Amino acid sequence: MYPSDFEYAAPTTVQEALELLRQNPEAKVLAGGHSLLPAMRIRLMSPPLLVDIGKLSELKGVRADGGVAIGALTTYHDLEASSELAQRLPVLVECASNVGDPQVRNRGTIGGSIAHADPAADMPAVVLALGAEMKVVGPNGERTISADDFFVDMLQTALEPGELLTEITVPPMPEQMGAAYEKFKHPASGYAIVGVAVMVHRGADGNVSDCRIAVTGAGPRAQRARAAEDALKSGMDVAEAAARASDGLEYIGDISASEEYRANLVRVLTKRALTRAMEQLR
Amino acid sequence: MEISVTVNGKTYRHNVPPRLLLVHYLREQLNLTGAHVGCDTSQCGACVVDVNAQSVKSCTMLAVQADGAQVTTIEGLATNGAYHPMQESFWEMHGLQCGFCTPGMIMSATALLQRNSNPTDAEIRHALEGNLCRCTGYENIVKAVRHAAQQGRAGSNGSMHQGAKPEVPESAEELEHPRRDDGVPEKPETVGDWEGENAGVDETTPMGQGGM
């Protein structure tokens, strides 16, 4: 199936891309195209102009700067292959290697996944659990949006018209950190029916000092499971905390899974992810 | 929009509409019909080709995104009338029945062996996750990839022998259609216009499925 007709531009600088977006408010940004092109093929989206940012090589790659900065145009394959990430944030490698299939990972990008904000995409949960920040440029210059504020609703983010996501930055992590991503895959699409990403820190006193749990697939957007976070931080064990993971979340049921089933998956996957993350604490 | 693409070693220049998918460009403009359109939803992998040495689904890429790229399709694997070792292994291990998924399977499998010459069965299955087969149940496909890997390791220079099989003598040419593009009177040095069957399509009707 063909997308409906559109104009195509492949700028070679970020400034050029921003100018095209400013002049064409209805334009869509094309990165790896593995969410956008399928949506256009079934005519769910029919933008008049595609701004292909594939030539903006400055948006590619992983860089360590205290924390880790990941260019928005970095593909899942590049995340999987990054020795920097394998050392500092293996949870991102683990998550990337379970997205789609090899061909999807060769083209699909972390920034594309986050900016598209599919309710069942993996990356939004992981960046939310890691407390990442999204660096964005637009007509009014650069700004930073925290992952907590970024995912607004189904396919909706805090990106304003004309803005371009350029980089995802993960803050420096303490030594005593564990993180894991658990996913129950839809067998045909590979998307998460539910996915749970967790991050735990342990303080000098041996107790959990910080914990972030993020859920994808259950509802319209990636969401924090705050009841379980609070439980773990208050000293409850993993099983007790995980039992609260489904509390207070928004759910969507569909032909693949009911709301109740998804809530159950949230609890089960949270327990598995927390167990693995706690094992990583030294 | 004018693009220049090198496909199986031959450079083509064409004017194409931005919405033209790479798989349709390959099939309908270049007559390289080895890449199939199966699901049309980026899932089945029948359309897998290599773009700049990376395995991609050509139904989820625009032809204009391939401007300047090096593309290899299933038609580009055979050399001098002899099958690629992976093609031989699929033959040897009966890795296909109807054959619809086979070009994509073989392209994904060769991409795997390029980065991992000794994959485990689990790694083979993980690498073929993006390729669906409705006939074989995958057992013989995995066997074929394993066989190709073993043959590759047995070869003196790390690659499998390239000679024609005894069982496929002169008929190999006829059976495998090694390079359909050889017979196509395209115009590599000139700019051609998009001539596919969907060239002047009515905007309001959903497009055809691309055919087999």
XYZ file of C-alpha atoms in Angstrom:
494
model
C 0.000 0.000 0.000
C 1.242 3.451 -0.845
C 1.130 6.447 1.452
C -0.806 9.367 0.050
C 1.305 11.847 -1.867
C 3.687 14.132 -0.010
C 6.667 16.381 -0.524
C 10.059 15.220 0.679
C 13.043 17.162 1.965
C 16.325 15.837 3.328
C 18.057 18.717 5.128
C 21.742 18.449 5.940
C 21.785 20.692 9.017
C 19.584 20.948 12.105
C 18.952 24.634 11.308
C 17.694 23.711 7.850
C 15.415 21.057 9.341
C 14.008 23.560 11.860
C 13.372 26.092 9.105
C 11.437 23.492 7.089
C 9.389 22.594 10.172
C 8.725 26.276 10.884
C 7.468 26.893 7.352
C 5.364 23.729 7.278
C 3.503 23.233 10.560
C 1.830 20.075 9.233
C 5.128 18.427 8.283
C 6.304 15.247 10.011
C 9.874 14.379 10.873
C 11.132 11.152 9.291
C 13.861 9.353 11.251
C 14.047 5.556 10.836
C 10.491 5.564 9.541
C 9.470 2.357 11.254
C 6.498 3.870 13.027
C 5.721 6.732 10.650
C 5.832 4.910 7.303
C 3.550 2.039 8.416
C 1.094 4.639 9.756
C 1.251 6.530 6.466
C 0.814 3.375 4.423
C -2.524 2.663 6.059
C -3.315 6.390 5.746
C -3.559 6.882 9.477
C -1.277 9.841 8.855
C -1.009 11.892 5.671
C 1.500 14.677 6.242
C 2.010 17.009 3.274
C 5.769 17.094 3.851
C 8.300 14.656 5.284
C 11.449 16.215 6.697
C 13.940 13.341 6.537
C 16.550 13.925 9.245
C 18.523 10.826 8.211
C 21.431 12.942 6.986
C 21.926 14.762 10.301
C 24.850 12.643 11.426
C 25.452 14.866 14.461
C 22.295 13.343 15.947
C 23.778 9.827 15.885
C 25.824 8.051 18.498
C 26.358 7.504 22.206
C 28.560 9.804 24.253
C 29.636 9.526 27.883
C 29.747 12.851 29.745
C 29.365 11.968 33.396
C 26.034 10.525 32.470
C 25.262 9.275 28.995
C 24.018 11.290 26.022
C 22.358 9.430 23.178
C 21.723 11.125 19.843
C 18.056 10.943 18.847
C 18.956 9.333 15.523
C 20.863 6.444 17.127
C 19.360 3.172 15.911
C 18.419 0.270 18.158
C 21.194 -1.664 16.448
C 23.713 1.001 17.447
C 22.425 0.919 21.035
C 22.822 -2.869 21.061
C 26.372 -2.571 19.746
C 27.467 0.274 22.056
C 30.235 -0.782 24.445
C 29.673 2.465 26.341
C 26.093 1.472 27.109
C 26.999 -2.164 27.799
C 29.238 -0.877 30.549
C 27.153 1.971 31.970
C 23.507 1.272 31.148
C 23.096 -2.361 30.083
C 19.338 -2.025 30.550
C 19.237 0.089 27.386
C 21.120 -2.589 25.471
C 18.776 -5.241 26.833
C 15.732 -3.213 25.845
C 17.046 -2.307 22.380
C 17.867 -5.908 21.531
C 14.261 -6.890 22.223
C 12.634 -4.289 19.999
C 10.978 -5.655 16.866
C 13.371 -7.727 14.784
C 16.851 -7.211 13.285
C 15.562 -5.205 10.314
C 13.486 -2.932 12.544
C 16.496 -2.434 14.825
C 18.697 -1.520 11.861
C 16.406 1.374 10.910
C 14.380 2.297 13.991
C 15.783 5.021 16.254
C 15.510 5.797 19.959
C 14.411 9.356 19.223
C 11.793 8.191 16.755
C 10.338 5.800 19.291
C 10.210 8.470 22.000
C 8.841 11.257 19.799
C 6.211 8.955 18.287
C 5.175 7.791 21.788
C 3.401 4.630 20.766
C 1.590 3.414 23.898
C 3.225 -0.014 23.544
C 6.756 1.048 22.595
C 9.630 -0.116 24.802
C 11.935 2.899 24.927
C 9.513 5.322 26.612
C 9.359 3.016 29.658
C 13.122 2.698 29.918
C 13.899 6.410 29.594
C 11.143 7.139 32.118
C 12.589 4.626 34.595
C 16.085 6.036 34.120
C 14.889 9.602 34.747
C 16.252 10.698 31.383
C 15.905 14.177 29.893
C 14.981 15.011 26.320
C 16.962 17.747 24.664
C 14.850 19.587 22.133
C 15.531 22.410 19.680
C 12.884 24.595 18.155
C 12.066 28.069 16.913
C 12.778 29.481 20.389
C 16.089 27.732 20.860
C 16.955 24.761 22.993
C 15.113 23.363 25.993
C 15.123 20.250 28.104
C 12.054 18.190 28.996
C 12.166 15.545 31.716
C 10.847 12.099 30.828
C 8.207 12.603 33.541
C 6.758 15.529 31.601
C 7.386 14.220 28.105
C 4.769 11.499 27.564
C 1.437 13.311 27.587
C -1.064 10.913 26.035
C -1.416 8.321 23.300
C 0.979 9.391 20.500
C 1.226 12.783 22.204
C 4.322 14.290 23.740
C 5.375 17.631 25.170
C 7.100 18.456 21.855
C 5.713 21.701 20.469
C 5.096 22.234 16.753
C 8.378 23.004 15.018
C 10.482 21.329 17.694
C 12.951 18.544 17.051
C 14.136 15.983 19.611
C 17.925 15.914 19.346
C 19.317 14.029 22.323
C 18.356 11.833 25.252
C 20.520 12.319 28.314
C 20.659 9.961 31.264
C 22.067 11.485 34.467
C 25.120 9.996 36.174
C 24.220 6.911 38.192
C 25.543 5.957 41.626
C 27.688 2.849 41.959
C 24.894 1.012 43.741
C 22.437 0.917 40.861
C 20.417 -1.866 39.329
C 18.051 -1.728 36.353
C 16.075 -4.177 34.260
C 13.370 -4.313 31.595
C 10.806 -7.084 31.423
C 8.444 -7.365 28.483
C 5.529 -9.551 27.567
C 5.636 -9.443 23.783
C 2.728 -9.563 21.429
C 3.717 -12.633 19.422
C 2.904 -11.145 16.020
C 3.881 -7.492 16.298
C 6.698 -7.760 18.828
C 5.278 -4.737 20.671
C 4.878 -4.911 24.439
C 1.472 -6.031 25.645
C 3.027 -4.807 28.863
C 6.617 -3.835 29.530
C 8.083 -2.781 32.869
C 11.390 -0.960 33.324
C 12.812 -0.496 36.812
C 15.772 1.285 38.338
C 16.833 0.961 41.988
C 19.551 2.744 43.942
C 20.899 1.587 47.269
C 22.129 4.055 49.816
C 25.090 3.792 52.198
C 22.788 2.345 54.880
C 22.038 -0.659 52.663
C 18.426 0.320 52.043
C 16.787 1.247 48.757
C 17.335 4.997 48.481
C 15.619 5.582 45.160
C 13.435 3.590 42.859
C 11.690 4.343 39.593
C 9.290 1.918 37.924
C 7.841 2.687 34.493
C 5.171 0.755 32.649
C 4.444 0.685 28.921
C 1.673 -1.087 27.046
C -0.860 -0.990 29.878
C -2.455 2.349 29.068
C -2.299 5.282 26.669
C 1.280 6.277 27.525
C 4.321 5.255 29.541
C 3.480 5.766 33.236
C 5.227 5.527 36.608
C 4.057 2.849 39.026
C 4.404 5.158 42.017
C 2.611 2.971 44.545
C 5.176 0.227 44.050
C 8.048 2.739 44.093
C 6.859 4.140 47.439
C 6.399 0.643 48.841
C 9.930 -0.392 47.978
C 11.405 2.845 49.308
C 9.489 2.420 52.573
C 11.254 -0.885 53.157
C 8.755 -3.417 51.805
C 10.248 -6.372 49.977
C 10.059 -6.933 46.226
C 6.965 -9.161 46.327
C 5.016 -6.688 48.472
C 6.035 -3.748 46.334
C 5.265 -5.541 43.060
C 1.797 -6.433 44.325
C 1.064 -2.668 44.363
C 2.546 -1.952 40.914
C -0.796 -1.970 39.119
C -2.394 0.546 41.527
C -3.303 3.951 40.183
C -2.408 3.324 36.526
C -4.546 4.041 33.490
C -5.436 0.998 31.415
C -6.614 0.201 27.922
C -8.090 -3.182 27.058
C -8.197 -4.496 23.489
C -8.521 -7.763 21.591
C -5.057 -8.829 22.703
C -5.487 -8.316 26.431
C -8.150 -7.032 28.829
C -7.471 -4.287 31.369
C -7.461 -6.879 34.167
C -4.970 -9.065 32.347
C -2.700 -6.109 31.705
C -2.879 -5.128 35.399
C -1.826 -8.656 36.299
C 1.056 -8.479 33.834
C 2.183 -5.205 35.410
C 2.459 -6.907 38.813
C 4.176 -10.035 37.474
C 6.668 -8.184 35.291
C 7.430 -5.635 38.019
C 8.316 -8.472 40.366
C 10.616 -10.056 37.775
C 12.276 -6.776 36.871
C 12.767 -5.685 40.488
C 14.194 -9.085 41.396
C 16.771 -8.819 38.646
C 17.592 -5.195 39.408
C 18.083 -5.917 43.131
C 20.453 -8.775 42.265
C 22.678 -6.279 40.456
C 23.229 -4.232 43.626
C 26.600 -4.999 45.100
C 12.663 13.437 -7.306
C 15.821 12.144 -8.925
C 17.635 9.305 -7.197
C 20.765 7.341 -7.964
C 20.883 3.840 -6.500
C 23.384 1.049 -7.004
C 21.573 -2.272 -7.027
C 23.537 -5.522 -7.267
C 26.513 -3.579 -8.541
C 24.688 -1.620 -11.227
C 23.898 2.080 -10.844
C 20.464 3.351 -11.816
C 19.101 6.876 -11.987
C 15.388 7.509 -11.970
C 12.854 10.173 -11.244
C 10.574 8.746 -8.582
C 7.706 10.126 -6.498
C 8.628 10.500 -2.808
C 5.902 8.102 -1.739
C 7.327 5.228 -3.796
C 8.450 2.442 -1.464
C 11.826 0.859 -2.110
C 10.278 -2.572 -2.657
C 8.033 -1.211 -5.400
C 10.967 0.565 -7.007
C 12.939 -2.691 -7.062
C 10.061 -4.801 -8.320
C 8.274 -2.532 -10.731
C 10.978 -0.217 -12.018
C 13.988 -2.545 -11.986
C 12.030 -5.788 -12.502
C 13.803 -7.334 -9.526
C 10.829 -9.305 -8.272
C 12.759 -11.451 -5.807
C 11.870 -9.156 -2.918
C 8.213 -9.942 -2.242
C 5.425 -7.865 -0.743
C 3.836 -10.153 1.817
C 2.183 -8.465 4.764
C 2.717 -4.821 3.807
C 2.915 -4.070 7.545
C 6.686 -4.453 8.180
C 6.262 -7.810 9.857
C 6.704 -10.712 7.425
C 10.177 -9.962 6.066
C 9.502 -11.243 2.531
C 10.845 -7.914 1.228
C 14.214 -7.977 3.052
C 17.169 -6.591 1.099
C 20.539 -5.159 2.118
C 20.958 -1.390 2.033
C 24.516 -0.219 2.677
C 25.305 -3.660 4.097
C 22.408 -3.494 6.545
C 19.438 -5.795 6.391
C 16.215 -3.784 5.937
C 12.575 -4.300 5.099
C 12.197 -2.614 1.738
C 8.448 -2.115 2.257
C 9.250 0.249 5.133
C 11.705 2.457 3.357
C 11.109 5.063 0.690
C 12.997 4.766 -2.571
C 14.177 8.359 -2.035
C 15.783 7.277 1.251
C 17.935 4.867 -0.778
C 19.395 7.721 -2.831
C 23.138 7.131 -3.044
C 22.879 3.727 -1.393
C 24.289 0.333 -2.307
C 21.463 -2.198 -2.425
C 21.773 -5.979 -2.682
C 18.720 -8.080 -3.456
C 18.338 -11.851 -3.621
C 19.110 -11.566 -7.354
C 22.549 -10.232 -6.470
C 23.648 -13.219 -4.366
C 24.384 -15.744 -7.120
C 27.667 -15.248 -8.936
C 28.464 -16.489 -12.439
C 25.423 -18.716 -12.524
C 26.286 -20.428 -9.234
C 24.083 -20.165 -6.198
C 25.254 -18.389 -3.085
C 26.167 -20.897 -0.348
C 23.092 -19.887 1.632
C 20.881 -20.587 -1.381
C 22.544 -23.999 -1.725
C 21.951 -24.719 1.942
C 18.249 -23.898 1.660
C 18.120 -26.316 -1.280
C 20.140 -28.975 0.539
C 18.168 -28.811 3.791
C 14.761 -28.331 2.170
C 14.425 -24.935 3.814
C 11.408 -23.942 1.745
C 8.111 -25.178 0.458
C 6.144 -22.529 -1.433
C 9.166 -20.238 -1.612
C 7.361 -16.967 -0.957
C 9.325 -16.120 2.191
C 12.581 -17.591 0.900
C 14.258 -14.502 -0.613
C 13.752 -12.589 2.637
C 14.807 -15.562 4.743
C 18.005 -15.961 2.757
C 18.809 -12.249 2.897
C 18.294 -12.164 6.681
C 20.292 -15.364 7.128
C 23.247 -14.102 5.094
C 23.181 -10.883 7.137
C 23.368 -12.979 10.316
C 26.374 -15.001 9.152
C 28.179 -11.826 8.163
C 28.193 -10.664 11.774
C 28.234 -14.072 13.482
C 29.774 -16.971 11.569
C 28.967 -19.534 14.250
C 25.478 -18.822 15.595
C 23.638 -21.057 18.023
C 20.150 -22.234 17.081
C 18.746 -19.653 19.490
C 20.742 -16.917 17.764
C 19.537 -18.111 14.358
C 15.926 -17.986 15.527
C 16.419 -14.544 17.082
C 17.955 -13.293 13.824
C 15.030 -14.624 11.785
C 12.371 -13.124 14.064
C 11.469 -10.633 11.369
C 10.785 -13.307 8.741
C 7.557 -15.268 8.731
C 7.146 -18.627 6.980
C 3.697 -20.138 6.671
C 4.789 -23.576 5.369
C 7.838 -25.102 6.966
C 7.492 -24.527 10.684
C 11.005 -23.062 10.552
C 12.801 -26.315 11.473
C 14.415 -26.798 8.096
C 15.102 -23.104 7.703
C 17.116 -23.134 10.933
C 18.841 -26.326 9.737
C 19.703 -24.628 6.458
C 21.279 -21.636 8.201
C 23.188 -23.925 10.567
C 24.361 -25.969 7.571
C 25.518 -22.857 5.746
C 27.439 -21.747 8.833
C 29.102 -25.158 9.151
C 29.992 -25.189 5.470
C 31.405 -21.693 5.830
C 33.630 -22.734 8.726
C 34.753 -25.826 6.801
C 35.839 -23.720 3.825
C 39.521 -22.846 3.670
C 39.021 -19.110 3.417
C 36.017 -18.968 5.691
C 33.533 -18.806 2.859
C 31.676 -21.657 1.269
C 32.601 -23.114 -2.082
C 31.022 -21.238 -4.942
C 30.977 -23.989 -7.585
C 27.746 -25.242 -9.131
C 26.333 -28.330 -7.462
C 26.620 -31.562 -9.415
C 22.861 -32.044 -9.087
C 22.219 -28.676 -10.697
C 24.219 -28.793 -13.899
C 23.565 -26.431 -16.811
C 19.948 -26.104 -15.819
C 21.048 -23.902 -12.926
C 20.860 -20.853 -15.167
C 17.314 -21.593 -16.053
C 16.223 -22.558 -12.561
C 17.606 -19.709 -10.579
C 17.148 -16.711 -12.863
C 20.428 -15.457 -11.481
C 20.150 -11.830 -12.520
C 16.919 -10.728 -13.951
C 18.269 -7.245 -14.339
C 20.682 -8.503 -16.983
C 17.864 -8.790 -19.453
C 16.179 -5.558 -18.552
C 16.821 -2.746 -20.988
C 17.106 -0.065 -18.317
C 18.972 3.154 -18.919
C 21.723 3.328 -16.337
C 23.240 6.550 -17.615
C 20.065 8.458 -18.197
C 17.327 9.635 -15.936
C 14.191 7.580 -16.337
C 10.753 8.370 -15.016
C 8.841 6.154 -12.664
C 6.961 3.747 -14.915
C 5.438 1.372 -12.407
C 1.918 0.156 -12.803
C 0.810 2.445 -9.993
C 2.406 5.489 -11.564
C -0.743 7.474 -12.271
C -2.931 6.098 -9.567
C -6.127 7.647 -8.326
C -5.501 9.305 -4.964
C -8.783 8.261 -3.500
C -8.518 4.511 -3.932
C -6.289 2.398 -1.736
C -3.350 1.162 -3.743
C -2.964 -2.385 -4.979
C -1.107 -4.816 -2.809
C 1.930 -4.743 -5.032
C 1.268 -8.278 -6.242
C 3.538 -11.218 -5.886
